[in-house]
């Protein structure tokens, strides 16, 4: 039986499992629909998220919000979480020991929400979910099946802000996400019709 999200959140509130707890302002647990069909996973909170206690509310978040429309999604219908719940100082990369300490929370969130589609944003989320050492450039834009999930790796929005030549690729990947959602809905409807 999956744990309710609020119970998982309560466990993170005063988390001291790694040294990031000493420098964070807030734990950034995650936000959105607890029964989302699509769950997005980012890397770690940045400065704005650390202050606001919500993922993707800075520049990368504004860009993400604008891309969601290309997939026919609204922010309130998805769920968004990060690999790390606390901000690494100066936005440095997550360290292996931080990922190891923190990801049981993410695993519990994925189990609780039980989305059909996981969108992994950037290398850290993609490597964690697909259990691979391959980089995002070779994995993005294709649907990977792992367990009961369809996983769509996409560049991290911050990477496309930094390198504008990635924008058309981002837009195509969000359109692909829209088609994947439509396909999964059709399959669900067919299964429903057969069962009726
Ligand atoms: N980048 C991330 O990976 N996550 C956030 O919440 C914000 C920026």
CSV table of C-alpha atoms and ligand atoms in Angstrom, one decimal:
chain,number,residue,atom,x,y,z
A,1,UNK,CA,0.0,0.0,0.0
A,2,UNK,CA,1.5,3.3,-1.1
A,3,UNK,CA,2.0,6.0,1.6
A,4,UNK,CA,-0.1,9.2,1.3
A,5,UNK,CA,1.9,12.1,0.1
A,6,UNK,CA,1.2,14.1,3.2
A,7,UNK,CA,2.8,11.4,5.3
A,8,UNK,CA,5.9,11.4,3.1
A,9,UNK,CA,6.0,15.2,3.3
A,10,UNK,CA,5.8,15.1,7.1
A,11,UNK,CA,8.9,12.8,7.1
A,12,UNK,CA,10.9,15.3,5.1
A,13,UNK,CA,10.0,18.5,7.0
A,14,UNK,CA,12.9,18.2,9.5
A,15,UNK,CA,15.1,15.9,7.5
A,16,UNK,CA,18.8,15.8,8.6
A,17,UNK,CA,19.9,12.9,6.5
A,18,UNK,CA,22.6,15.0,4.7
A,19,UNK,CA,24.6,18.2,5.1
A,20,UNK,CA,22.3,20.2,2.8
A,21,UNK,CA,20.0,20.4,5.8
A,22,UNK,CA,22.5,22.8,7.4
A,23,UNK,CA,22.4,25.3,4.5
A,24,UNK,CA,18.8,25.1,3.2
A,25,UNK,CA,16.1,27.6,4.0
A,26,UNK,CA,13.2,25.2,3.2
A,27,UNK,CA,12.7,21.6,2.2
A,28,UNK,CA,11.2,21.7,-1.3
A,29,UNK,CA,9.1,18.6,-1.2
A,30,UNK,CA,7.1,18.8,-4.4
A,31,UNK,CA,3.9,20.3,-5.7
A,32,UNK,CA,0.8,19.4,-7.8
A,33,UNK,CA,-1.9,16.9,-8.4
A,34,UNK,CA,-1.4,13.9,-6.0
A,35,UNK,CA,-3.0,11.6,-8.7
A,36,UNK,CA,-1.2,13.1,-11.7
A,37,UNK,CA,-1.0,11.2,-14.9
A,38,UNK,CA,2.3,12.9,-15.6
A,39,UNK,CA,5.1,13.5,-13.0
A,40,UNK,CA,8.0,15.8,-13.8
A,41,UNK,CA,11.3,15.2,-12.0
A,42,UNK,CA,14.0,17.9,-11.8
A,43,UNK,CA,17.4,18.1,-10.2
A,44,UNK,CA,17.4,20.2,-7.1
A,45,UNK,CA,15.9,23.4,-5.8
A,46,UNK,CA,17.7,26.7,-6.8
A,47,UNK,CA,17.7,29.9,-4.8
A,48,UNK,CA,14.0,30.9,-5.6
A,49,UNK,CA,12.8,27.4,-4.8
A,50,UNK,CA,14.7,27.3,-1.5
A,51,UNK,CA,13.1,30.5,-0.5
A,52,UNK,CA,9.6,29.8,-1.8
A,53,UNK,CA,9.5,26.1,-0.8
A,54,UNK,CA,8.1,25.1,-4.2
A,55,UNK,CA,9.9,23.5,-7.2
A,56,UNK,CA,10.5,25.3,-10.4
A,57,UNK,CA,9.3,28.8,-9.5
A,58,UNK,CA,12.4,30.7,-10.8
A,59,UNK,CA,13.4,31.3,-14.5
A,60,UNK,CA,13.6,27.6,-15.3
A,61,UNK,CA,10.1,27.2,-13.9
A,62,UNK,CA,8.7,30.1,-15.9
A,63,UNK,CA,10.1,28.5,-19.1
A,64,UNK,CA,8.8,25.0,-18.0
A,65,UNK,CA,5.3,26.6,-17.5
A,66,UNK,CA,5.4,27.9,-21.1
A,67,UNK,CA,6.4,24.6,-22.5
A,68,UNK,CA,3.6,22.6,-20.7
A,69,UNK,CA,1.0,24.2,-23.0
A,70,UNK,CA,2.7,22.5,-26.0
A,71,UNK,CA,1.9,19.1,-24.4
A,72,UNK,CA,-1.6,20.2,-23.6
A,73,UNK,CA,-0.9,20.3,-19.9
A,74,UNK,CA,-1.6,22.8,-17.1
A,75,UNK,CA,0.8,23.1,-14.2
A,76,UNK,CA,-2.0,22.2,-11.7
A,77,UNK,CA,-2.7,18.8,-13.4
A,78,UNK,CA,0.9,17.5,-13.2
A,79,UNK,CA,3.1,16.8,-10.2
A,80,UNK,CA,6.6,18.3,-9.9
A,81,UNK,CA,9.4,17.1,-7.6
A,82,UNK,CA,13.2,17.0,-7.6
A,83,UNK,CA,15.9,14.4,-7.0
A,84,UNK,CA,17.1,16.5,-4.1
A,85,UNK,CA,14.7,18.2,-1.7
A,86,UNK,CA,17.3,20.8,-0.5
A,87,UNK,CA,19.3,23.3,-2.4
A,88,UNK,CA,23.0,22.6,-3.0
A,89,UNK,CA,25.0,25.7,-2.1
A,90,UNK,CA,25.7,27.8,-5.2
A,91,UNK,CA,23.6,25.4,-7.2
A,92,UNK,CA,26.5,22.9,-7.5
A,93,UNK,CA,25.7,19.4,-8.8
A,94,UNK,CA,24.1,17.0,-6.4
A,95,UNK,CA,26.7,14.7,-4.7
A,96,UNK,CA,26.3,10.9,-4.7
A,97,UNK,CA,25.8,10.7,-0.9
A,98,UNK,CA,23.1,13.4,-1.1
A,99,UNK,CA,21.3,11.5,-3.9
A,100,UNK,CA,21.5,8.3,-1.8
A,101,UNK,CA,20.2,10.0,1.3
A,102,UNK,CA,17.4,11.9,-0.4
A,103,UNK,CA,16.0,9.6,-3.1
A,104,UNK,CA,14.0,7.3,-0.9
A,105,UNK,CA,11.6,10.3,-0.6
A,106,UNK,CA,11.4,10.6,-4.4
A,107,UNK,CA,10.8,6.8,-4.7
A,108,UNK,CA,8.0,7.1,-2.1
A,109,UNK,CA,6.5,10.0,-4.0
A,110,UNK,CA,6.5,8.1,-7.3
A,111,UNK,CA,4.9,5.1,-5.6
A,112,UNK,CA,2.2,7.3,-4.0
A,113,UNK,CA,1.3,9.3,-7.1
A,114,UNK,CA,1.7,6.3,-9.4
A,115,UNK,CA,1.8,8.4,-12.6
A,116,UNK,CA,1.7,6.7,-16.0
A,117,UNK,CA,4.4,9.0,-17.4
A,118,UNK,CA,7.6,10.3,-15.8
A,119,UNK,CA,9.3,13.2,-17.5
A,120,UNK,CA,12.9,13.4,-16.3
A,121,UNK,CA,14.5,16.8,-16.7
A,122,UNK,CA,18.2,16.7,-17.3
A,123,UNK,CA,21.0,14.2,-16.4
A,124,UNK,CA,20.4,13.6,-12.7
A,125,UNK,CA,16.7,12.8,-12.8
A,126,UNK,CA,17.2,10.7,-16.0
A,127,UNK,CA,20.1,8.7,-14.5
A,128,UNK,CA,18.2,8.0,-11.3
A,129,UNK,CA,15.0,6.9,-13.0
A,130,UNK,CA,16.5,4.9,-15.8
A,131,UNK,CA,19.4,3.5,-13.7
A,132,UNK,CA,21.9,4.4,-16.4
A,133,UNK,CA,25.2,6.3,-16.8
A,134,UNK,CA,24.2,7.5,-20.3
A,135,UNK,CA,23.9,11.2,-20.7
A,136,UNK,CA,20.7,13.2,-21.5
A,137,UNK,CA,21.7,14.1,-25.0
A,138,UNK,CA,21.6,10.5,-26.2
A,139,UNK,CA,18.5,9.6,-24.2
A,140,UNK,CA,16.1,12.6,-24.7
A,141,UNK,CA,13.3,12.5,-27.2
A,142,UNK,CA,12.6,8.8,-26.9
A,143,UNK,CA,10.1,7.0,-24.7
A,144,UNK,CA,11.8,4.5,-22.4
A,145,UNK,CA,9.7,1.8,-20.6
A,146,UNK,CA,10.8,0.9,-17.1
A,147,UNK,CA,8.5,-1.1,-14.9
A,148,UNK,CA,5.0,0.2,-15.4
A,149,UNK,CA,6.2,3.7,-16.4
A,150,UNK,CA,6.8,5.4,-19.7
A,151,UNK,CA,9.8,7.6,-19.1
A,152,UNK,CA,10.5,10.6,-21.4
A,153,UNK,CA,13.9,12.2,-20.7
A,154,UNK,CA,14.0,15.9,-21.8
A,155,UNK,CA,16.8,18.5,-21.4
A,156,UNK,CA,16.7,20.4,-18.2
A,157,UNK,CA,14.9,23.8,-18.9
A,158,UNK,CA,17.9,25.7,-17.4
A,159,UNK,CA,20.1,24.1,-20.1
A,160,UNK,CA,17.9,25.5,-22.8
A,161,UNK,CA,17.9,28.9,-21.2
A,162,UNK,CA,21.7,28.8,-21.1
A,163,UNK,CA,21.9,27.5,-24.7
A,164,UNK,CA,19.0,28.9,-26.8
A,165,UNK,CA,19.8,26.5,-29.7
A,166,UNK,CA,18.2,23.8,-27.6
A,167,UNK,CA,14.8,25.6,-27.6
A,168,UNK,CA,13.4,23.9,-30.8
A,169,UNK,CA,14.4,20.5,-29.4
A,170,UNK,CA,12.6,21.3,-26.1
A,171,UNK,CA,9.5,22.3,-28.0
A,172,UNK,CA,9.5,19.1,-30.1
A,173,UNK,CA,10.0,17.0,-27.0
A,174,UNK,CA,7.0,18.7,-25.3
A,175,UNK,CA,4.9,18.0,-28.4
A,176,UNK,CA,6.1,14.4,-28.3
A,177,UNK,CA,4.9,14.3,-24.6
A,178,UNK,CA,1.5,15.5,-25.8
A,179,UNK,CA,1.3,12.7,-28.3
A,180,UNK,CA,2.4,10.2,-25.6
A,181,UNK,CA,-0.3,11.3,-23.2
A,182,UNK,CA,-2.9,11.0,-26.0
A,183,UNK,CA,-1.7,7.5,-26.8
A,184,UNK,CA,-1.8,6.4,-23.2
A,185,UNK,CA,-5.3,7.8,-22.8
A,186,UNK,CA,-6.5,5.9,-25.9
A,187,UNK,CA,-5.0,2.7,-24.6
A,188,UNK,CA,-6.7,3.2,-21.3
A,189,UNK,CA,-10.0,3.9,-23.0
A,190,UNK,CA,-9.6,0.7,-25.1
A,191,UNK,CA,-8.8,-1.4,-22.0
A,192,UNK,CA,-11.9,0.1,-20.3
A,193,UNK,CA,-14.1,-0.7,-23.3
A,194,UNK,CA,-12.9,-4.3,-23.4
A,195,UNK,CA,-13.5,-4.7,-19.7
A,196,UNK,CA,-17.0,-3.2,-19.9
B,1,LIG,N1,15.9,23.4,-11.2
B,1,LIG,C1,15.5,22.1,-10.8
B,1,LIG,O1,16.0,21.1,-11.2
B,1,LIG,N2,14.5,22.1,-9.9
B,1,LIG,C2,13.9,23.2,-9.4
B,1,LIG,O2,13.0,23.1,-8.6
B,1,LIG,C3,14.4,24.5,-9.9
B,1,LIG,C4,15.4,24.5,-10.8
